[in-house]
CSV table of C-alpha atoms in Angstrom, one decimal:
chain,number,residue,atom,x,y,z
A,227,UNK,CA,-1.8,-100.1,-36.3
A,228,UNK,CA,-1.8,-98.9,-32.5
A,229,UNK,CA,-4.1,-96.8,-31.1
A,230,UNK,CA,-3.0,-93.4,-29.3
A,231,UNK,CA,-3.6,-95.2,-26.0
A,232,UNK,CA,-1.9,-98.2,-27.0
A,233,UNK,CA,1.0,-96.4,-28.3
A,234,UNK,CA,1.0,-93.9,-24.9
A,235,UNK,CA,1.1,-96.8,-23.2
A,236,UNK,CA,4.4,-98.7,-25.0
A,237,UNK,CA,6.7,-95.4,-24.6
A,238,UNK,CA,5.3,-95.8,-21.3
A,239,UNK,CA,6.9,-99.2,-21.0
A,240,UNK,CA,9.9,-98.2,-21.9
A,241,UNK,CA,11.1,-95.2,-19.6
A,242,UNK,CA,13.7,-96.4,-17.2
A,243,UNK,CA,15.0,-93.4,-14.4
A,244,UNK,CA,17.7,-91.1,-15.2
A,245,UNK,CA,20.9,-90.4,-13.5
A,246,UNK,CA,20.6,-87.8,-11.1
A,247,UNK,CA,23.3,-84.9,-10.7
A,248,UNK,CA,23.9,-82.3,-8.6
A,249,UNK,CA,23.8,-78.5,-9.7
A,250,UNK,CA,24.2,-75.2,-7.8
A,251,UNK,CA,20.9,-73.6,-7.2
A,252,UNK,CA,21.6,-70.7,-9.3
A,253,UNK,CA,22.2,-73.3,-12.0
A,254,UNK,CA,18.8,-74.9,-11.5
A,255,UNK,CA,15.8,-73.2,-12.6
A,256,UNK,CA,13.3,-75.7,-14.4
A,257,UNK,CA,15.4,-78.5,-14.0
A,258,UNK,CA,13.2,-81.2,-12.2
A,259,UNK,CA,14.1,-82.1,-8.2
A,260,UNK,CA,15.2,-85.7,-8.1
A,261,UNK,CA,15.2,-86.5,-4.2
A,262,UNK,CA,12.1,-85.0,-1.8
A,263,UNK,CA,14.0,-82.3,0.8
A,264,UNK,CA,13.6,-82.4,4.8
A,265,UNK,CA,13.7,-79.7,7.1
A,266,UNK,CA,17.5,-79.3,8.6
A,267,UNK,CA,15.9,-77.5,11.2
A,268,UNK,CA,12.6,-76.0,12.8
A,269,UNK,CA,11.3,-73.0,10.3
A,270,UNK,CA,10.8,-70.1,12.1
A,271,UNK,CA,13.6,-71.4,14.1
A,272,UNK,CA,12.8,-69.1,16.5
A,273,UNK,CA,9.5,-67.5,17.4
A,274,UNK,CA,9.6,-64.5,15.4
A,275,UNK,CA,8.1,-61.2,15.5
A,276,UNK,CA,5.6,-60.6,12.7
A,277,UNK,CA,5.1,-56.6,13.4
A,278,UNK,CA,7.1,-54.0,14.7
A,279,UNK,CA,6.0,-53.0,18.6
A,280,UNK,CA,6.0,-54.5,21.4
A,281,UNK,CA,6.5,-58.1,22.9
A,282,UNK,CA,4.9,-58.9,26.4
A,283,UNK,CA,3.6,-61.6,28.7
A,284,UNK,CA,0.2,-61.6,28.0
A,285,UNK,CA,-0.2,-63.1,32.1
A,286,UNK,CA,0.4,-59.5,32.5
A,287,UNK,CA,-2.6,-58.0,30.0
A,288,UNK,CA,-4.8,-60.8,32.0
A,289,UNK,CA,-3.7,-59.0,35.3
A,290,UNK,CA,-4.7,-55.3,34.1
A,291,UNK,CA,-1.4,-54.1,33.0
A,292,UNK,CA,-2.0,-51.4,29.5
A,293,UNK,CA,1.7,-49.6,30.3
A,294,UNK,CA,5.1,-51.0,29.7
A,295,UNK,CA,7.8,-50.4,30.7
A,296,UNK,CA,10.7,-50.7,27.9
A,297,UNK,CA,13.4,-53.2,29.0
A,298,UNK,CA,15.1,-53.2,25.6
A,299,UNK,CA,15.3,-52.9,21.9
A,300,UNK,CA,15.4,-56.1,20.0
A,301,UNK,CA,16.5,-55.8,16.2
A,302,UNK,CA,16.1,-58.8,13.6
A,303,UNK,CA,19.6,-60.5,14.1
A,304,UNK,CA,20.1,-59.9,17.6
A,305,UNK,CA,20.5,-62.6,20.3
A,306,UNK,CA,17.5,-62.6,22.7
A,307,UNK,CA,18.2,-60.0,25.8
A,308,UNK,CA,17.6,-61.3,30.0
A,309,UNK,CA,13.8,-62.5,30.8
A,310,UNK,CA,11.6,-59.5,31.3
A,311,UNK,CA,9.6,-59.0,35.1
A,312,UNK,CA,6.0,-58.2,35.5
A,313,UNK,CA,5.1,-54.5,33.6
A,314,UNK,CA,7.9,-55.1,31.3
A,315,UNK,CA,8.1,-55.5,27.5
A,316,UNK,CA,10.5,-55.6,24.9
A,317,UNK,CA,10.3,-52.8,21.6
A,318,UNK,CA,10.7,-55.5,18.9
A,319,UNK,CA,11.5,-55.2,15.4
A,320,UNK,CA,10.0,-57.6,12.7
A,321,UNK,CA,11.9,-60.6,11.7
A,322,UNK,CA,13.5,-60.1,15.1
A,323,UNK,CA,13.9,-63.7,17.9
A,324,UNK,CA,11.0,-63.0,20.7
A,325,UNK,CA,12.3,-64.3,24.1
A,326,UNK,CA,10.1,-67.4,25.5
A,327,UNK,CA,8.6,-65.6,28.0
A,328,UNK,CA,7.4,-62.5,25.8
A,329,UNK,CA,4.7,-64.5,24.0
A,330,UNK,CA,2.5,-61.6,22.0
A,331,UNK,CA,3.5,-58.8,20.3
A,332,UNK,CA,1.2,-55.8,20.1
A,333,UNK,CA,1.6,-53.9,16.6
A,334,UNK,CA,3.2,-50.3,17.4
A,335,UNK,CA,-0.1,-48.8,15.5
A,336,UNK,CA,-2.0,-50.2,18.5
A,337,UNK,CA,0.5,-47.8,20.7
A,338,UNK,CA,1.7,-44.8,22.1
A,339,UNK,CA,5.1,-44.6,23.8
A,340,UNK,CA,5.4,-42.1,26.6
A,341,UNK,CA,8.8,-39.7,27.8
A,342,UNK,CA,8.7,-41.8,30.3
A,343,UNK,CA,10.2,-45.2,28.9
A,344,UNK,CA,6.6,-47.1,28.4
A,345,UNK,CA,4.3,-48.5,26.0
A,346,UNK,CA,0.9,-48.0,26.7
A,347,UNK,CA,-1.9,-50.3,24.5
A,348,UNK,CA,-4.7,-48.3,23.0
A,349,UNK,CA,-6.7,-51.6,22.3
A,350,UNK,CA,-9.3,-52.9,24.7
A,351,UNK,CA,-8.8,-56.6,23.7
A,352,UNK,CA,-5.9,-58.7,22.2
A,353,UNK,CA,-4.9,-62.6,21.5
A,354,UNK,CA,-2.6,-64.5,23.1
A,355,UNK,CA,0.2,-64.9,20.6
A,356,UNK,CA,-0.7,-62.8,18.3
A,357,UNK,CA,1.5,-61.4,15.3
A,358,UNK,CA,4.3,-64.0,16.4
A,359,UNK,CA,5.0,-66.5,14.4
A,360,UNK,CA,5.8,-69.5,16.3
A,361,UNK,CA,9.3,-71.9,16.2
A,362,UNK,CA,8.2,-74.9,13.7
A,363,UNK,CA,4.7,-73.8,12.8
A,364,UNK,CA,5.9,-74.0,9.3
A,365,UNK,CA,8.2,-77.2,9.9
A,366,UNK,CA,9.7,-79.1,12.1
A,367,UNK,CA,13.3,-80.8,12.2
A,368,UNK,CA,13.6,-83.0,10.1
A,369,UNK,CA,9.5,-82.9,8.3
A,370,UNK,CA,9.6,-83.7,4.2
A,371,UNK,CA,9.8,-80.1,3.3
A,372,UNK,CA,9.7,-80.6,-0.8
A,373,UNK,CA,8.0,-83.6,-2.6
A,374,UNK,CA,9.8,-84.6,-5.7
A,375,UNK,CA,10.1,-85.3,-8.4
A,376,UNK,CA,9.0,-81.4,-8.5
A,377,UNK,CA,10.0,-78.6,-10.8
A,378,UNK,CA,12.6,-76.1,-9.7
A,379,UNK,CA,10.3,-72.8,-10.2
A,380,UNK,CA,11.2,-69.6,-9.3
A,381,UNK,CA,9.2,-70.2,-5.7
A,382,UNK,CA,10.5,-73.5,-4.9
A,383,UNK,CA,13.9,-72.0,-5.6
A,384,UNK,CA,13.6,-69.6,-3.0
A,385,UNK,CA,12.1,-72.2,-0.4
A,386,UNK,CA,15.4,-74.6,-1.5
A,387,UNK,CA,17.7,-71.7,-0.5
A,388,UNK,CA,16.0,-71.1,2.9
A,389,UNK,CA,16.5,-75.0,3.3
A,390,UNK,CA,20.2,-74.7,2.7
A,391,UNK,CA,20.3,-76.4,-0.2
A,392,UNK,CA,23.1,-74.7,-2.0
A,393,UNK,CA,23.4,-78.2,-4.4
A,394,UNK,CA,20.1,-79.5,-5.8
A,395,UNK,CA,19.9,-83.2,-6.7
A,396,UNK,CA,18.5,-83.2,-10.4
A,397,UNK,CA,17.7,-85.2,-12.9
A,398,UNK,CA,20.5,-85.5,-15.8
A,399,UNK,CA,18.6,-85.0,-19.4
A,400,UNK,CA,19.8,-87.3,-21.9
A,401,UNK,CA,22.1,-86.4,-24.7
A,402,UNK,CA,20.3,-85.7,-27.6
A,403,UNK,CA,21.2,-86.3,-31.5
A,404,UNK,CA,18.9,-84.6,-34.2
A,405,UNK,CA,18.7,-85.5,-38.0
A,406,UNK,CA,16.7,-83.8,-40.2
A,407,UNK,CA,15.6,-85.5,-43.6
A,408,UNK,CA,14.7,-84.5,-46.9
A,409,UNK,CA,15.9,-82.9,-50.7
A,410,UNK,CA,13.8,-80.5,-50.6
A,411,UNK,CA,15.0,-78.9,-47.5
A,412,UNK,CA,17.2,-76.0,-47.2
A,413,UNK,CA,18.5,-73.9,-44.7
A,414,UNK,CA,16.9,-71.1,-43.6
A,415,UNK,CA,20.0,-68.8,-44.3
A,416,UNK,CA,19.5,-69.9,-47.6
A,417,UNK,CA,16.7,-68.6,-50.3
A,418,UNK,CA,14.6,-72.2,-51.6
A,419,UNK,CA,13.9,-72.2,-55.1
A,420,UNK,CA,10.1,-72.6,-55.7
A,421,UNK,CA,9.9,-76.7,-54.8
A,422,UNK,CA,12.2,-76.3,-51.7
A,423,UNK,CA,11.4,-75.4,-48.4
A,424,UNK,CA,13.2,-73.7,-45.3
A,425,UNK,CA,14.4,-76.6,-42.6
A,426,UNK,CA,12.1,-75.3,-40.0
A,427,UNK,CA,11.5,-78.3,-37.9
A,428,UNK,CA,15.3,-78.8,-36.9
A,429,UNK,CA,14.6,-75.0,-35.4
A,430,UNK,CA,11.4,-76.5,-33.8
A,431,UNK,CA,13.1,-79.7,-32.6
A,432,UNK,CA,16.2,-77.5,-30.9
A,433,UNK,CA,13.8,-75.0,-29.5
A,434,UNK,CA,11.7,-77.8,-27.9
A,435,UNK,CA,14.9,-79.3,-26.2
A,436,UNK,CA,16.0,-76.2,-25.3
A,437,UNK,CA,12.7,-75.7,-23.1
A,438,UNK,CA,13.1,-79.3,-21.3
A,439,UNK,CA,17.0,-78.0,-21.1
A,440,UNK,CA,18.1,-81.3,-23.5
A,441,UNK,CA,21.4,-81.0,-24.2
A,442,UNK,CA,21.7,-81.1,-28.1
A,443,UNK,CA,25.1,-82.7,-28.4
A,444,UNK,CA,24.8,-83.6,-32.1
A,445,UNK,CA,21.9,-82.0,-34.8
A,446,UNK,CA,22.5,-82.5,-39.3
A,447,UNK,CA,20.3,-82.2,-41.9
A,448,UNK,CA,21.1,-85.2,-44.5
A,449,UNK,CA,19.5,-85.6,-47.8
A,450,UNK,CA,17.0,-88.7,-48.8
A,451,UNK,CA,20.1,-91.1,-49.8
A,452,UNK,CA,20.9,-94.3,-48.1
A,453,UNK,CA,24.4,-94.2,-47.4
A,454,UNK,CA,24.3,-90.5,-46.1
A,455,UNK,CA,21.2,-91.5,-44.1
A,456,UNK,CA,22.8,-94.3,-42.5
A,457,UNK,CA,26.1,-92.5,-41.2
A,458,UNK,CA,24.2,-89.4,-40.1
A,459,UNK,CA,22.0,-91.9,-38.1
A,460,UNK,CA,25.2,-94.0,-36.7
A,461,UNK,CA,26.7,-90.1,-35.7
A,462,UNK,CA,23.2,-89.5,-33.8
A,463,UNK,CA,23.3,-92.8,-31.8
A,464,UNK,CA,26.7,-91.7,-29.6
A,465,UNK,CA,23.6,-90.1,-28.1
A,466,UNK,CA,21.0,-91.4,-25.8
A,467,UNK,CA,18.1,-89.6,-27.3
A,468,UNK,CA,17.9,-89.5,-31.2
A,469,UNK,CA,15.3,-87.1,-33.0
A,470,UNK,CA,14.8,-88.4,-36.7
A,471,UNK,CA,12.6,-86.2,-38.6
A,472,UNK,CA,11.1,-87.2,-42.2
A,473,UNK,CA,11.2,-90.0,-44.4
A,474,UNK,CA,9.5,-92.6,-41.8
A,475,UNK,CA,6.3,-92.2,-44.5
A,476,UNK,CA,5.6,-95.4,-47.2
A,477,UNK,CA,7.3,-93.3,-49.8
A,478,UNK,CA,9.9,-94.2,-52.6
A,479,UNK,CA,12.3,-91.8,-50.7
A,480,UNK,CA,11.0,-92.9,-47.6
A,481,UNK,CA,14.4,-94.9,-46.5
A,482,UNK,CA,14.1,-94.2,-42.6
A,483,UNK,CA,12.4,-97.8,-41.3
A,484,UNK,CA,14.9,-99.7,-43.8
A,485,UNK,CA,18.3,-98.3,-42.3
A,486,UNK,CA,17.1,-98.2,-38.9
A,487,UNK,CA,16.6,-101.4,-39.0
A,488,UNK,CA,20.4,-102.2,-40.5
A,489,UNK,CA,21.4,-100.3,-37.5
A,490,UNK,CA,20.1,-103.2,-35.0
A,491,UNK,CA,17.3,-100.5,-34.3
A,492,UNK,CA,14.3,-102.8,-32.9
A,493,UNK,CA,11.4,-101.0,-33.9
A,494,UNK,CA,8.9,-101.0,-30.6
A,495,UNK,CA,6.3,-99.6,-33.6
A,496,UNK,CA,5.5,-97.7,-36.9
A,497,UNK,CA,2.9,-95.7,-37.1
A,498,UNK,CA,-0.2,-94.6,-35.0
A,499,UNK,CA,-4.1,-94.1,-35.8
A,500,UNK,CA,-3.8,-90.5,-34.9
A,501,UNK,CA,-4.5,-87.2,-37.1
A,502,UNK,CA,-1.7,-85.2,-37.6
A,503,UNK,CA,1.7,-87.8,-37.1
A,504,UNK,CA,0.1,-91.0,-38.4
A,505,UNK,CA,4.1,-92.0,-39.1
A,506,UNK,CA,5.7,-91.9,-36.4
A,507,UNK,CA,8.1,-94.8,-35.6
A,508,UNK,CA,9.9,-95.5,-32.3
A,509,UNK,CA,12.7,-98.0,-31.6
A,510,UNK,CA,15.6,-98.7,-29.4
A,511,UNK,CA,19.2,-100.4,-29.4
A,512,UNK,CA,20.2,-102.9,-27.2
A,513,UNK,CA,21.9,-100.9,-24.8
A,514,UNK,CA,18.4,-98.5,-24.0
A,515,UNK,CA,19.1,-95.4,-26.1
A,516,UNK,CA,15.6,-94.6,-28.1
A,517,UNK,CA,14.9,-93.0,-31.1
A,518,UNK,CA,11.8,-91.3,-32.1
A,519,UNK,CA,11.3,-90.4,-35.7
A,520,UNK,CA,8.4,-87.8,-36.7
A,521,UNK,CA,6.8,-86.9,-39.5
A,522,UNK,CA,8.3,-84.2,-41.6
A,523,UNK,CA,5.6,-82.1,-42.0
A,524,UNK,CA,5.8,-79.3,-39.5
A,525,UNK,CA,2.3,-79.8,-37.2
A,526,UNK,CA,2.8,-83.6,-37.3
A,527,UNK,CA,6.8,-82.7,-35.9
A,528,UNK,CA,5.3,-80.8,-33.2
A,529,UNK,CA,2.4,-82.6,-32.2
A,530,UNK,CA,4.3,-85.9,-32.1
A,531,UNK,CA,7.1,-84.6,-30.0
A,532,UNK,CA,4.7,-83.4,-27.1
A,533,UNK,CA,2.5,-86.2,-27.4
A,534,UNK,CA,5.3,-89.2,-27.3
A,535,UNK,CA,8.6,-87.6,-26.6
A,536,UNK,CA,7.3,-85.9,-24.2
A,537,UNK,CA,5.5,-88.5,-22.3
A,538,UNK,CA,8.8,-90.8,-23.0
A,539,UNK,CA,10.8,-87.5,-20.5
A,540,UNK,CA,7.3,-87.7,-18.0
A,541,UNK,CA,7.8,-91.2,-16.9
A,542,UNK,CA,11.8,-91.6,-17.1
A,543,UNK,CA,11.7,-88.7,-14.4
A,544,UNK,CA,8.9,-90.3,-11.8
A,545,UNK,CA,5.9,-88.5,-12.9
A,546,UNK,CA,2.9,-90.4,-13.0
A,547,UNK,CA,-0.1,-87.3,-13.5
A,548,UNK,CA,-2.1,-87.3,-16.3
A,549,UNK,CA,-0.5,-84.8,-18.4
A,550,UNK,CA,-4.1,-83.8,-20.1
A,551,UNK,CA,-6.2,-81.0,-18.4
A,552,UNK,CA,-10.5,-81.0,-18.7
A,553,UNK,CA,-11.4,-77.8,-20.1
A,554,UNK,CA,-14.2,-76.2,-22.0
A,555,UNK,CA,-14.0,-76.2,-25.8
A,556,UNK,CA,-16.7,-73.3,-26.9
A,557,UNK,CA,-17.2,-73.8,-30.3
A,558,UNK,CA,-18.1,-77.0,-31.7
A,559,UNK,CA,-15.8,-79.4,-34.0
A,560,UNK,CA,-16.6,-82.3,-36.1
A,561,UNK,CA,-14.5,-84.9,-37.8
A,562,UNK,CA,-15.0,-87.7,-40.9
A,563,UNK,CA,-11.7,-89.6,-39.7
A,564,UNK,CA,-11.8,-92.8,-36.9
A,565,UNK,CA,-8.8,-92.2,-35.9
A,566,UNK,CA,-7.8,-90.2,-32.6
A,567,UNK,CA,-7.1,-86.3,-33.8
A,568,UNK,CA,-5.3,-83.9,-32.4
A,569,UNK,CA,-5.6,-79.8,-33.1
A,570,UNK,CA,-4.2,-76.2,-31.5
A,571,UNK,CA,-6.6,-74.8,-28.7
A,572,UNK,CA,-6.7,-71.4,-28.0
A,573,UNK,CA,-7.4,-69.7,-25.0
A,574,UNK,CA,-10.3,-67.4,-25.4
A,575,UNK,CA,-10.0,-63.7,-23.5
A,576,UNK,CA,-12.2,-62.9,-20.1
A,577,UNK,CA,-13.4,-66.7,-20.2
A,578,UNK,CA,-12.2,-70.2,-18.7
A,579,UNK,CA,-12.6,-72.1,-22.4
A,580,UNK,CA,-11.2,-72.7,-25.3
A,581,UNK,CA,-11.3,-72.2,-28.9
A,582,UNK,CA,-9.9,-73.7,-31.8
A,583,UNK,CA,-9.1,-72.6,-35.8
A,584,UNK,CA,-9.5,-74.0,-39.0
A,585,UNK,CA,-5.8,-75.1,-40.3
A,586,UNK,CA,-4.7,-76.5,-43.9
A,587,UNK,CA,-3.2,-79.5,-42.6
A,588,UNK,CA,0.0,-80.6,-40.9
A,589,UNK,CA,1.9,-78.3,-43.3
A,590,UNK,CA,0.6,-75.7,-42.4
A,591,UNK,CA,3.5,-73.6,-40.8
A,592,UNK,CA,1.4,-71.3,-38.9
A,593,UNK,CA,-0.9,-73.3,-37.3
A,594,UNK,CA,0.4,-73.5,-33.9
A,595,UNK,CA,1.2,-70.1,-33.5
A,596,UNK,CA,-0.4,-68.1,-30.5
A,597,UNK,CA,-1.8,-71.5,-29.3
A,598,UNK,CA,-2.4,-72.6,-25.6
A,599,UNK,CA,-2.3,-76.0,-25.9
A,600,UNK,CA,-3.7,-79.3,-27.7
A,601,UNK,CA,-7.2,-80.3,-27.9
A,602,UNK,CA,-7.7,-84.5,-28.4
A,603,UNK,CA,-11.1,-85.2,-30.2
A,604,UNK,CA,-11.3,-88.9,-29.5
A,605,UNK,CA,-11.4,-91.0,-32.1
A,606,UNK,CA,-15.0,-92.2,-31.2
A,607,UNK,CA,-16.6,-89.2,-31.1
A,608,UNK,CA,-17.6,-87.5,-34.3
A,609,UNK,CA,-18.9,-84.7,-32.8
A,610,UNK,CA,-17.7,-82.1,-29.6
A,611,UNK,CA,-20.4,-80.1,-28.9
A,612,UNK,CA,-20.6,-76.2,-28.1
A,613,UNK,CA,-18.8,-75.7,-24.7
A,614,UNK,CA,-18.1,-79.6,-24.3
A,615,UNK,CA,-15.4,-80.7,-21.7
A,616,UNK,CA,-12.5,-82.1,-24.0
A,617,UNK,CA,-8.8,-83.4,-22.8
A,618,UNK,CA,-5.8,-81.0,-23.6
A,619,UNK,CA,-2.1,-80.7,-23.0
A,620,UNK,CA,-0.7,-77.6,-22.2
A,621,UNK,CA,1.8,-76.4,-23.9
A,622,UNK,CA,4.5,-76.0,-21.0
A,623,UNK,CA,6.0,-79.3,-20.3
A,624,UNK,CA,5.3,-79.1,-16.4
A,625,UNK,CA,1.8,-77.5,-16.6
A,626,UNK,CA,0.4,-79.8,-14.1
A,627,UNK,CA,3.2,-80.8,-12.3
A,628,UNK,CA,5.0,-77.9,-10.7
């Protein structure tokens, strides 16, 4: 049976780049930026007025001049008016193009303008250029602008218009196909007699993709017979990604491994040495598309998607971070098991750490709620101590990557 890290590191070896597509910006908020952006020109462009006052040569605040007179008015959007002479200055706007020559601006708090057409400076001392904001301080022509791959977050969505990227080049998520497994699963429309439950985890699995923006092409719930299992499973391979959850346990209704296998699936492995999703079993068909089937129960569903599937998105899209953060786990937790575990963290109020609940097992259907993220108690260590540093994955998808 693999270890976590050995199993980490065979979903790592099999991520192979997606397409990349091009969507409107309005279209692509927390899709992931597939080509790194250069400037298409100097940003300011121009140097730009930072207050509202006055722009002068400050040659002539070196020479004794403290009154201006007003040559013109410049708004933002205006072209740039004739070069000003000696004991000139222009009334600027901010936002607005400063001529060349004017290289300072003087706030209009630091002034009083006279009947007379002049600006005289109340301060005793002033900067050269100050509160102008200089052509390509921020970039030049042509300088990489936006690193990718990079998540299209609000900010970098307003930097990407700026650019004058009205189509961003993204990465194309795969098609996914989702089977849920089991008798005893009903809909949740429907009420379950006492030794049925709700289907909860296809909700789970749709809600996940929905938050990487997966398009969900194909998604049944099939009972624990052969022949049903098999042609929902062919129907879920026209997909690229397949979600299988339930029945990949060593159970007599456990049929999942078997008919995968029928299918030409080649099973890259079966199980993991991990506490909750011990099950899990990944494979592939010849042409590339993967399948990942979890455990039914609904922790072990959820833990195994962001620990595998997850990782499995990570690397087909470039990133190479470590997806787990070091924080601070307050109280202490123990463990009897030698196998890696992995449990809900919760962030605790007014501090920087963590904490983390007693559950009843990976069927317990309320055990990740109001989580922050996972907490991985290696598989060495009985033990975490009071306010030890422990590895955990947040539960946002880009956490340390945007």
């Amino acid at each position: 049976m693999l270890t976590y890290l050995e199993a980490r590191d065979k979903i790592r070896s099999m991520v192979k780049q997606l397409p990349i597509e091009h969507v409107p910006l309005a279209q692509s908020l927390n899709r992931v930026l597939a080509h790194p952006i250069f400037a298409d020109r100097d940003y300011p462009p121009f140097n730009r007025a930072a207050m509202d006052g006055i722009a002068i040569r400050m040659d002539d605040w070196n020479n004794g001049i403290r009154e201006f007179h007003i040559s013109d008015t410049i708004f933002a959007g205006m072209e740039t008016p004739a070069a000003i002479a000696a004991g000139e200055c222009y009334k600027i706007m901010t936002g607005a193009a400063c001529p060349r020559e004017a290289d300072t601006i003087i706030r209009k708090e630091d002034l009083t303008y006279t009947p007379y057409g002049t600006a005289r400076i109340l301060r005793e001392s002033i900067s050269h250029g100050q509160h102008l904001a200089q052509r390509g301080e921020d970039l030049k022509e042509t300088d990489l602008a936006v690193t990718a791959p990079r998540v299209c977050d609000i900010s970098l969505i307003g930097t990407l218009a700026a650019l004058g990227i009205h189509l961003v080049p993204v990465f194309k998520m795969p098609r996914v196909g989702i089977v849920t497994t089991g008798n005893e699963v009903v809909d949740i429309d429907q009420q379950p007699k006492h030794f049925q439950i709700r289907n909860s985890n296809q909700y789970l699995l749709r809600a996940l993709c929905e938050q990487w923006q997966l398009p969900v092409r194909s998604c049944q719930h099939v009972s624990d017979e052969p022949k049903a299992l098999s042609a929902a499973f062919k129907q879920a391979m026209e997909q690229q990604l397949i979600l299988i959850n339930g029945g990949v346990s060593a159970g007599d209704a456990d049929h999942v491994p078997q008919i995968l296998r029928e299918l030409g699936v080649e099973i890259l492995f079966h199980k993991v040495s991990i506490k909750p999703g011990k099950p899990l079993l990944v494979g592939f068909l010849p042409e590339g598309k993967i399948i990942f089937a979890l455990p039914g129960n609904p922790l072990s569903c959820f833990m195994t998607f962001k620990l595998f599937v997850e990782e499995y998105l990570h690397g087909c899209m470039g990133f190479t971070d470590e997806r787990f953060q070091k924080i601070k786990l307050q109280p202490s937790r123990s463990k009897k098991s030698s196998l890696d575990e992995f449990f809900p963290v919760f962030r605790q109020p007014d501090t920087y750490g963590y904490t983390w609940k007693p559950h009843h097992g990976s069927g317990d259907i309320t055990a990740t709620v109001g989580c922050d993220g996972i907490g991985w108690h290696i598989h060495n260590k009985q033990v975490i101590a009071e306010n030890e540093t422990i590895p955990v994955l947040s539960l946002h998808p880009f956490f340390n990557i945007i």
